[in-house]
Short mmCIF file of C-alpha atoms in Angstrom, two decimals:
data_model
loop_
_atom_site.label_atom_id
_atom_site.label_comp_id
_atom_site.label_asym_id
_atom_site.label_seq_id
_atom_site.Cartn_x
_atom_site.Cartn_y
_atom_site.Cartn_z
CA MET A 19 0.00 0.00 0.00
CA LYS A 20 1.34 3.42 -0.99
CA ALA A 21 2.31 5.66 1.93
CA GLN A 22 -0.06 8.56 2.32
CA ASN A 23 1.20 12.12 2.44
CA LYS A 24 -0.13 13.38 5.76
CA LEU A 25 1.44 16.83 5.80
CA LYS A 26 -1.45 18.50 4.07
CA ILE A 27 -2.18 22.21 3.84
CA PHE A 28 -5.58 23.91 4.19
CA ASN A 29 -6.28 27.19 2.44
CA ASP A 30 -8.29 29.24 4.91
CA PRO A 31 -10.00 32.47 3.75
CA ILE A 32 -8.96 34.23 6.96
CA TYR A 33 -5.42 33.06 7.79
CA GLY A 34 -4.26 31.81 4.39
CA PHE A 35 -2.37 28.51 4.37
CA ILE A 36 -2.67 26.35 7.49
CA THR A 37 -0.32 23.40 7.87
CA ILE A 38 -1.16 20.26 9.84
CA PRO A 39 1.52 19.91 12.54
CA ASN A 40 1.91 16.11 12.59
CA THR A 41 0.49 12.77 11.48
CA LEU A 42 -1.60 12.21 14.64
CA ILE A 43 -3.44 15.50 14.06
CA PHE A 44 -3.91 14.51 10.40
CA ASP A 45 -5.45 11.16 11.44
CA LEU A 46 -7.80 12.88 13.89
CA ILE A 47 -8.93 15.35 11.19
CA GLU A 48 -9.50 12.41 8.82
CA HIS A 49 -11.62 10.56 11.38
CA LYS A 50 -15.36 10.34 10.63
CA TYR A 51 -16.23 11.98 13.97
CA PHE A 52 -14.27 15.07 12.98
CA GLN A 53 -15.38 15.03 9.32
CA ARG A 54 -18.96 15.22 10.61
CA LEU A 55 -18.21 18.81 11.66
CA ARG A 56 -18.27 19.74 7.96
CA ARG A 57 -22.03 19.13 8.20
CA ILE A 58 -22.66 21.26 11.29
CA THR A 59 -22.95 25.01 10.73
CA GLN A 60 -20.97 27.15 13.15
CA MET A 61 -23.78 29.66 13.66
CA GLY A 62 -26.94 27.57 13.57
CA LEU A 63 -29.76 29.40 11.80
CA SER A 64 -27.97 32.77 11.64
CA TYR A 65 -27.83 32.42 7.86
CA LEU A 66 -31.52 33.41 7.90
CA VAL A 67 -30.24 36.87 8.91
CA TYR A 68 -26.72 36.90 7.44
CA PRO A 69 -26.79 34.91 4.18
CA GLY A 70 -23.02 34.37 4.22
CA ALA A 71 -23.01 32.60 7.59
CA HIS A 72 -22.75 29.08 6.18
CA HIS A 73 -19.31 28.28 7.60
CA THR A 74 -18.99 25.11 9.62
CA ARG A 75 -17.59 23.83 12.91
CA PHE A 76 -14.90 22.15 10.77
CA HIS A 77 -13.60 25.55 9.56
CA HIS A 78 -13.60 26.87 13.11
CA ALA A 79 -11.74 23.91 14.66
CA ILE A 80 -8.96 24.09 12.04
CA GLY A 81 -8.69 27.86 12.62
CA CYS A 82 -8.39 27.37 16.39
CA MET A 83 -5.59 24.86 15.88
CA HIS A 84 -3.77 27.37 13.67
CA LEU A 85 -4.01 30.09 16.34
CA MET A 86 -2.84 27.61 18.99
CA LYS A 87 0.30 26.97 16.92
CA LYS A 88 0.95 30.72 16.92
CA ALA A 89 0.38 30.94 20.69
CA VAL A 90 2.82 28.08 21.38
CA ASN A 91 5.49 29.75 19.20
CA VAL A 92 5.01 33.15 20.89
CA LEU A 93 5.21 31.73 24.42
CA ARG A 94 8.28 29.62 23.63
CA PHE A 95 9.96 32.67 22.10
CA LYS A 96 9.37 34.46 25.43
CA GLY A 97 11.05 31.66 27.36
CA VAL A 98 7.98 29.71 28.50
CA THR A 99 8.76 25.98 28.51
CA ILE A 100 6.19 23.91 26.64
CA SER A 101 7.17 20.29 26.03
CA GLU A 102 6.42 18.50 22.77
CA ASP A 103 3.78 16.38 24.53
CA GLU A 104 2.09 19.49 25.95
CA GLU A 105 2.20 21.18 22.56
CA ASN A 106 0.58 18.19 20.91
CA ALA A 107 -2.03 17.94 23.65
CA LEU A 108 -2.95 21.61 23.13
CA TYR A 109 -3.48 21.03 19.41
CA ILE A 110 -5.63 17.95 20.05
CA ALA A 111 -7.72 19.59 22.79
CA ILE A 112 -8.47 22.75 20.77
CA LEU A 113 -9.12 20.74 17.60
CA LEU A 114 -11.69 18.56 19.37
CA HIS A 115 -13.19 21.14 21.76
CA ASP A 116 -16.43 21.39 19.70
CA ILE A 117 -16.65 17.81 18.41
CA GLY A 118 -19.74 17.15 20.55
CA HIS A 119 -21.91 19.84 18.94
CA GLY A 120 -25.21 18.57 17.59
CA PRO A 121 -27.11 19.80 14.55
CA PHE A 122 -27.55 23.58 14.55
CA SER A 123 -25.34 23.68 17.63
CA HIS A 124 -27.25 24.72 20.75
CA ALA A 125 -30.83 23.85 19.73
CA MET A 126 -30.18 20.14 20.35
CA GLU A 127 -29.23 20.61 23.99
CA HIS A 128 -32.69 21.95 24.80
CA SER A 129 -34.83 19.54 22.86
CA ILE A 130 -33.92 15.99 21.92
CA VAL A 131 -31.44 15.29 24.69
CA ASN A 132 -32.15 16.05 28.34
CA GLY A 133 -29.67 18.59 29.62
CA VAL A 134 -26.63 16.96 28.00
CA SER A 135 -24.25 19.76 27.03
CA HIS A 136 -22.05 19.68 23.94
CA GLU A 137 -19.00 19.82 26.26
CA GLN A 138 -20.05 16.53 27.87
CA ILE A 139 -20.54 14.91 24.45
CA SER A 140 -17.17 16.30 23.28
CA MET A 141 -15.63 14.59 26.31
CA LEU A 142 -17.28 11.25 25.39
CA PHE A 143 -15.97 11.52 21.82
CA MET A 144 -12.47 12.34 23.05
CA GLU A 145 -12.48 9.36 25.41
CA ARG A 146 -13.60 7.09 22.56
CA LEU A 147 -10.90 8.45 20.25
CA ASN A 148 -8.36 8.00 23.04
CA LYS A 149 -9.10 4.25 23.02
CA GLU A 150 -8.79 4.13 19.23
CA PHE A 151 -5.52 6.06 19.22
CA ASN A 152 -3.75 4.02 21.94
CA SER A 153 -4.18 6.56 24.77
CA SER A 154 -2.40 9.33 22.83
CA LEU A 155 -5.14 11.81 23.82
CA THR A 156 -4.81 11.35 27.60
CA LEU A 157 -2.90 14.58 28.25
CA ALA A 158 -5.21 16.53 25.90
CA ILE A 159 -8.22 15.27 27.88
CA ASN A 160 -6.64 16.35 31.19
CA ILE A 161 -6.01 19.84 29.81
CA PHE A 162 -9.51 19.99 28.31
CA LYS A 163 -11.05 19.09 31.71
CA GLY A 164 -8.95 21.77 33.43
CA GLU A 165 -7.22 19.12 35.54
CA TYR A 166 -3.66 19.63 34.31
CA HIS A 167 -1.32 21.28 36.82
CA ARG A 168 -0.06 23.93 34.38
CA LYS A 169 -3.12 26.16 34.43
CA PHE A 170 -2.12 28.47 31.56
CA LEU A 171 -2.43 25.54 29.15
CA CYS A 172 -6.06 25.10 30.22
CA GLN A 173 -6.61 28.87 29.80
CA LEU A 174 -5.49 28.67 26.17
CA ILE A 175 -8.28 26.12 25.55
CA SER A 176 -10.98 27.65 27.72
CA GLY A 177 -10.55 31.08 29.24
CA GLN A 178 -11.37 34.74 28.70
CA LEU A 179 -8.77 35.01 25.94
CA ASP A 180 -8.76 31.45 24.59
CA MET A 181 -8.06 30.40 21.01
CA ASP A 182 -11.72 29.41 20.59
CA ARG A 183 -12.93 32.99 21.06
CA ALA A 184 -9.99 34.44 19.14
CA ASP A 185 -11.06 32.40 16.11
CA TYR A 186 -14.86 32.50 16.25
CA LEU A 187 -15.12 36.28 16.66
CA LYS A 188 -12.90 36.89 13.64
CA ARG A 189 -14.44 34.06 11.59
CA ASP A 190 -18.07 34.87 12.36
CA SER A 191 -17.40 38.54 11.66
CA PHE A 192 -15.87 37.61 8.28
CA TYR A 193 -18.71 35.30 7.18
CA THR A 194 -21.55 37.53 8.41
CA GLY A 195 -19.95 40.72 7.10
CA VAL A 196 -20.37 42.35 10.54
CA ALA A 197 -17.14 44.35 10.75
CA GLU A 198 -17.52 45.14 14.48
CA GLY A 199 -16.34 41.63 15.39
CA ASN A 200 -13.12 41.77 13.39
CA VAL A 201 -10.58 41.38 16.20
CA ASN A 202 -6.86 41.35 15.60
CA SER A 203 -6.36 37.86 17.04
CA GLU A 204 -2.75 37.65 15.85
CA ARG A 205 -1.73 40.80 17.72
CA LEU A 206 -3.53 39.59 20.84
CA ILE A 207 -1.65 36.29 20.71
CA THR A 208 1.67 38.12 20.20
CA MET A 209 1.03 40.02 23.46
CA LEU A 210 0.50 36.86 25.57
CA ASN A 211 2.91 35.77 28.26
CA VAL A 212 2.90 33.52 31.34
CA VAL A 213 3.57 34.62 34.94
CA ASN A 214 3.13 32.29 37.95
CA ASP A 215 1.58 29.67 35.67
CA LYS A 216 -1.17 32.07 34.57
CA LEU A 217 -1.77 33.66 31.19
CA VAL A 218 -1.16 37.43 31.13
CA VAL A 219 -1.26 40.10 28.44
CA GLU A 220 1.68 42.52 28.21
CA GLU A 221 0.79 46.16 28.94
CA LYS A 222 1.14 47.28 25.32
CA GLY A 223 -1.67 44.82 24.45
CA ILE A 224 -4.29 46.64 26.58
CA TYR A 225 -5.99 48.28 23.58
CA SER A 226 -6.15 44.98 21.72
CA VAL A 227 -7.91 43.44 24.73
CA GLU A 228 -10.34 46.37 24.93
CA LYS A 229 -11.16 45.95 21.26
CA PHE A 230 -11.59 42.20 21.79
CA LEU A 231 -14.07 42.67 24.67
CA LEU A 232 -15.99 45.35 22.82
CA ALA A 233 -16.12 43.18 19.69
CA ARG A 234 -17.48 40.32 21.79
CA ARG A 235 -20.24 42.48 23.21
CA LEU A 236 -21.23 43.92 19.82
CA MET A 237 -21.18 40.51 18.13
CA TYR A 238 -23.52 39.14 20.80
CA TRP A 239 -26.11 41.90 20.36
CA GLN A 240 -25.75 42.17 16.61
CA VAL A 241 -25.23 38.55 15.60
CA TYR A 242 -25.47 35.78 18.23
CA LEU A 243 -28.48 37.32 20.01
CA HIS A 244 -30.00 38.90 16.89
CA LYS A 245 -33.75 38.74 17.34
CA THR A 246 -34.37 36.84 14.08
CA SER A 247 -31.72 34.21 14.88
CA LEU A 248 -33.20 33.99 18.35
CA VAL A 249 -36.75 33.33 17.18
CA ALA A 250 -35.52 30.84 14.54
CA GLU A 251 -33.58 28.85 17.14
CA GLN A 252 -36.57 28.87 19.51
CA LEU A 253 -38.77 27.56 16.67
CA LEU A 254 -36.27 24.77 15.95
CA ILE A 255 -36.25 23.74 19.63
CA ARG A 256 -40.06 23.61 19.50
CA VAL A 257 -40.06 21.59 16.25
CA LEU A 258 -37.94 18.91 17.90
CA LYS A 259 -39.97 18.99 21.12
CA ARG A 260 -43.23 18.62 19.20
CA ALA A 261 -41.79 15.78 17.10
CA LYS A 262 -40.71 14.00 20.29
CA GLU A 263 -44.14 14.55 21.82
CA LEU A 264 -45.96 13.17 18.76
CA LYS A 265 -43.67 10.14 18.63
CA SER A 266 -44.42 9.39 22.29
CA GLN A 267 -48.12 9.36 21.31
CA GLY A 268 -47.44 6.78 18.61
CA VAL A 269 -47.61 9.19 15.64
CA ASN A 270 -45.43 8.12 12.74
CA LEU A 271 -42.91 10.70 11.50
CA THR A 272 -40.57 10.44 8.52
CA ALA A 273 -37.01 11.06 9.69
CA SER A 274 -33.52 9.57 9.35
CA SER A 275 -32.80 6.57 11.58
CA ALA A 276 -30.34 8.66 13.65
CA LEU A 277 -32.93 11.39 14.30
CA ASN A 278 -35.65 8.81 15.00
CA TYR A 279 -33.42 7.22 17.64
CA PHE A 280 -33.25 10.49 19.60
CA LEU A 281 -36.97 11.16 19.12
CA ASP A 282 -37.86 7.68 20.37
CA HIS A 283 -35.52 7.59 23.40
CA ASN A 284 -35.24 9.74 26.47
CA ILE A 285 -31.50 10.48 26.45
CA SER A 286 -29.69 11.98 29.45
CA ILE A 287 -26.01 11.87 30.42
CA GLU A 288 -26.68 8.74 32.55
CA ASN A 289 -27.80 6.61 29.59
CA PHE A 290 -25.54 8.20 26.93
CA ASP A 291 -23.91 4.86 26.11
CA THR A 292 -21.74 3.62 23.23
CA LYS A 293 -24.73 3.00 20.94
CA THR A 294 -26.07 6.49 21.65
CA LEU A 295 -22.69 8.07 20.89
CA ASP A 296 -22.45 6.11 17.62
CA THR A 297 -25.94 7.25 16.65
CA PHE A 298 -25.15 10.84 17.65
CA SER A 299 -22.13 10.75 15.35
CA GLN A 300 -24.53 10.05 12.46
CA LEU A 301 -26.59 13.15 13.23
CA ASP A 302 -26.01 16.51 11.54
CA ASP A 303 -27.82 19.55 10.08
CA TYR A 304 -28.95 17.57 7.04
CA ASP A 305 -31.08 15.20 9.16
CA ILE A 306 -32.94 18.14 10.69
CA VAL A 307 -33.45 20.07 7.44
CA SER A 308 -34.71 17.05 5.50
CA ALA A 309 -37.06 16.14 8.37
CA MET A 310 -38.49 19.68 8.45
CA LYS A 311 -39.00 19.64 4.68
CA GLU A 312 -41.17 16.53 5.16
CA TRP A 313 -42.91 17.62 8.32
CA GLN A 314 -44.12 20.95 6.90
CA PHE A 315 -46.79 18.84 5.13
CA HIS A 316 -47.71 16.76 8.20
CA ASP A 317 -51.32 16.88 9.35
CA ASP A 318 -50.36 17.97 12.87
CA PHE A 319 -51.18 21.69 13.04
CA VAL A 320 -48.27 22.55 15.36
CA LEU A 321 -45.51 20.55 13.68
CA SER A 322 -46.41 21.52 10.11
CA ASN A 323 -46.67 25.23 10.89
CA LEU A 324 -43.45 25.37 12.91
CA CYS A 325 -41.52 23.62 10.12
CA ASP A 326 -43.07 25.79 7.44
CA MET A 327 -41.98 28.91 9.33
CA ILE A 328 -38.33 27.83 9.38
CA VAL A 329 -38.12 26.25 5.91
CA ASN A 330 -39.74 29.25 4.22
CA ARG A 331 -38.39 31.88 6.63
CA ASP A 332 -41.80 33.16 7.64
CA LEU A 333 -41.03 33.40 11.34
CA LEU A 334 -42.94 34.52 14.40
CA LYS A 335 -43.00 38.18 15.36
CA ILE A 336 -40.51 38.94 18.14
CA LYS A 337 -40.34 42.00 20.37
CA ILE A 338 -37.43 42.71 22.70
CA LYS A 339 -38.06 44.71 25.89
CA LYS A 340 -36.03 45.99 28.82
CA LYS A 341 -38.56 44.70 31.37
CA ALA A 342 -39.96 41.21 31.95
CA ILE A 343 -42.96 40.35 29.76
CA LYS A 344 -46.27 40.50 31.63
CA LEU A 345 -48.32 37.31 31.75
CA GLU A 346 -51.43 39.14 30.53
CA LYS A 347 -49.69 39.92 27.23
CA LEU A 348 -48.90 36.24 26.68
CA ASP A 349 -52.41 35.14 27.69
CA LYS A 350 -53.97 37.65 25.31
CA GLN A 351 -51.97 36.28 22.35
CA ILE A 352 -52.68 32.67 23.38
CA ASP A 353 -56.45 33.30 23.61
CA LYS A 354 -56.40 34.97 20.19
CA LEU A 355 -54.69 31.96 18.66
CA MET A 356 -56.92 29.39 20.37
CA ASN A 357 -60.06 31.14 19.13
CA ARG A 358 -58.80 31.71 15.60
CA TYR A 359 -57.64 28.14 14.95
CA ASN A 360 -59.67 26.17 17.46
CA ILE A 361 -56.56 24.71 19.08
CA THR A 362 -55.79 23.84 22.70
CA ASN A 363 -53.86 26.02 25.15
CA HIS A 364 -50.99 23.49 25.02
CA GLU A 365 -50.80 23.78 21.21
CA ALA A 366 -51.00 27.58 21.28
CA ASN A 367 -48.05 27.69 23.69
CA TYR A 368 -45.79 26.43 20.90
CA PHE A 369 -46.39 29.70 19.04
CA VAL A 370 -46.60 32.18 21.91
CA PHE A 371 -43.80 32.33 24.46
CA SER A 372 -41.38 34.65 26.23
CA GLY A 373 -37.82 34.39 27.48
CA GLU A 374 -34.73 36.38 28.34
CA ILE A 375 -31.26 36.92 26.91
CA THR A 376 -28.13 38.04 28.74
CA ASN A 377 -24.97 39.59 27.35
CA GLN A 378 -21.82 39.86 29.45
CA ALA A 379 -18.62 40.44 27.53
CA TYR A 380 -16.26 40.00 30.46
CA LYS A 381 -16.85 37.66 33.40
CA SER A 382 -14.12 38.80 35.79
CA GLU A 383 -15.30 36.62 38.67
CA ASN A 384 -14.77 33.59 36.44
CA GLN A 385 -11.21 34.16 35.25
CA ASN A 386 -9.62 37.58 34.99
CA ILE A 387 -7.73 38.95 32.05
CA ASN A 388 -4.52 39.98 33.77
CA ILE A 389 -2.27 42.71 32.44
CA LEU A 390 1.48 42.49 32.99
CA HIS A 391 2.77 46.04 33.55
CA LYS A 392 6.25 47.18 32.62
CA ASN A 393 7.20 47.35 36.32
CA GLY A 394 6.35 43.65 36.69
CA LYS A 395 3.07 44.19 38.56
CA ILE A 396 -0.05 42.33 37.46
CA GLY A 397 -3.56 43.77 37.51
CA ASP A 398 -7.02 43.09 36.13
CA ILE A 399 -7.78 44.68 32.75
CA ILE A 400 -10.64 46.69 34.30
CA ASN A 401 -8.23 48.54 36.61
CA ALA A 402 -5.47 48.77 34.02
CA SER A 403 -7.63 50.23 31.26
CA ASP A 404 -8.59 53.87 30.84
CA HIS A 405 -11.51 52.79 28.66
CA PHE A 406 -14.65 54.21 30.26
CA ASN A 407 -16.69 51.30 28.98
CA LEU A 408 -14.88 48.29 30.39
CA LYS A 409 -16.55 48.31 33.82
CA SER A 410 -19.93 48.22 32.10
CA LEU A 411 -18.78 45.35 29.86
CA ALA A 412 -18.31 43.28 33.01
CA LYS A 413 -21.94 43.82 34.04
CA PRO A 414 -24.50 41.41 32.62
CA VAL A 415 -27.24 43.11 30.59
CA THR A 416 -30.52 41.22 30.42
CA LYS A 417 -33.29 41.81 27.90
CA PHE A 418 -36.65 40.08 27.59
CA TYR A 419 -38.47 38.89 24.52
CA ILE A 420 -41.95 37.82 23.51
CA CYS A 421 -42.76 35.80 20.37
CA TYR A 422 -46.18 35.38 18.80
CA PRO A 423 -47.61 34.81 15.30
CA LYS A 424 -48.10 37.56 12.77
CA GLN A 425 -51.70 37.96 11.62
CA LYS A 426 -51.93 34.55 10.01
CA ILE A 427 -50.21 31.25 10.60
#
């Protein structure tokens, strides 16, 4: 058998050419679990607002690995010791950090599995791959879990200034065309250093950090929490909940075998076994879209209308308020709907609902962004910055929304 060339190069629209660091990383990228990420969009249903937002979790994971390579080089240049095993583990952990995402990302967690987060599923995938790859992922798993003794390595994977955020802000900004999110991730990485085993940013990087936090806040309001994306995701959650409900009543629904498995079973982290993980690895955006294309013609009033709204982008009306939505407002819309279509209160609740969204660009109580001053002192970015806005970026802002049908369903 001819030896395969494993030192491939990706051409990325943002960073240009990305090289694969070694053959183990190549084999992980080639694996069917990772290739599945080509069929999971990075931003769920945001393409209903920003038509360019069709990039995938695959793009993002490769981009994160590229930035991690830069971070390792910068830190080594500054005298931080990172062994070859640690370097490899960083690449593996950041490459696989999102491998557990389901179709349309977060909608799955609230509908067809019971409170199983994508991080938990990522962990299950990594443990499975570790068995396949003769325990070569053990260190990566320790870093991913935050259990490794060198804390700055964990911060590079999951922290306030991790490679995940550095890539997705820049990438999502590029594909949506929303310039406010275009952070200079390369400059940020160049400013990183390590003191007392913690990640710090050198003083001259303060403005880059400010820009990063501001970009994060603006991208959340303008893109991730955009009211149209919000209502579309809520509709998708309700499509899957209704499908699950109908299946439990013995109603037959056309869907792929992988999707049917999750509609037929009550899956929580306790019973997320090998068979479930295998079936989950078969599930992607295509299963959901093809199911909705079928279900829009189903004779169930709720399911068909919900699917029709998403497939044909004729969504519910959504209003965003600064104060909590009063119950009377919801009841009024529910009564209207029940009378107009002669449906039950339970059915009407699928089309009329309220909720809240929170945006907090900087969670200082979680893990600070520390600035290394020229005199060697270390301080939180909020105290180091003269930017009048940073204190407010650390405060969570909550808004409330109500969704209900336009004049006709």
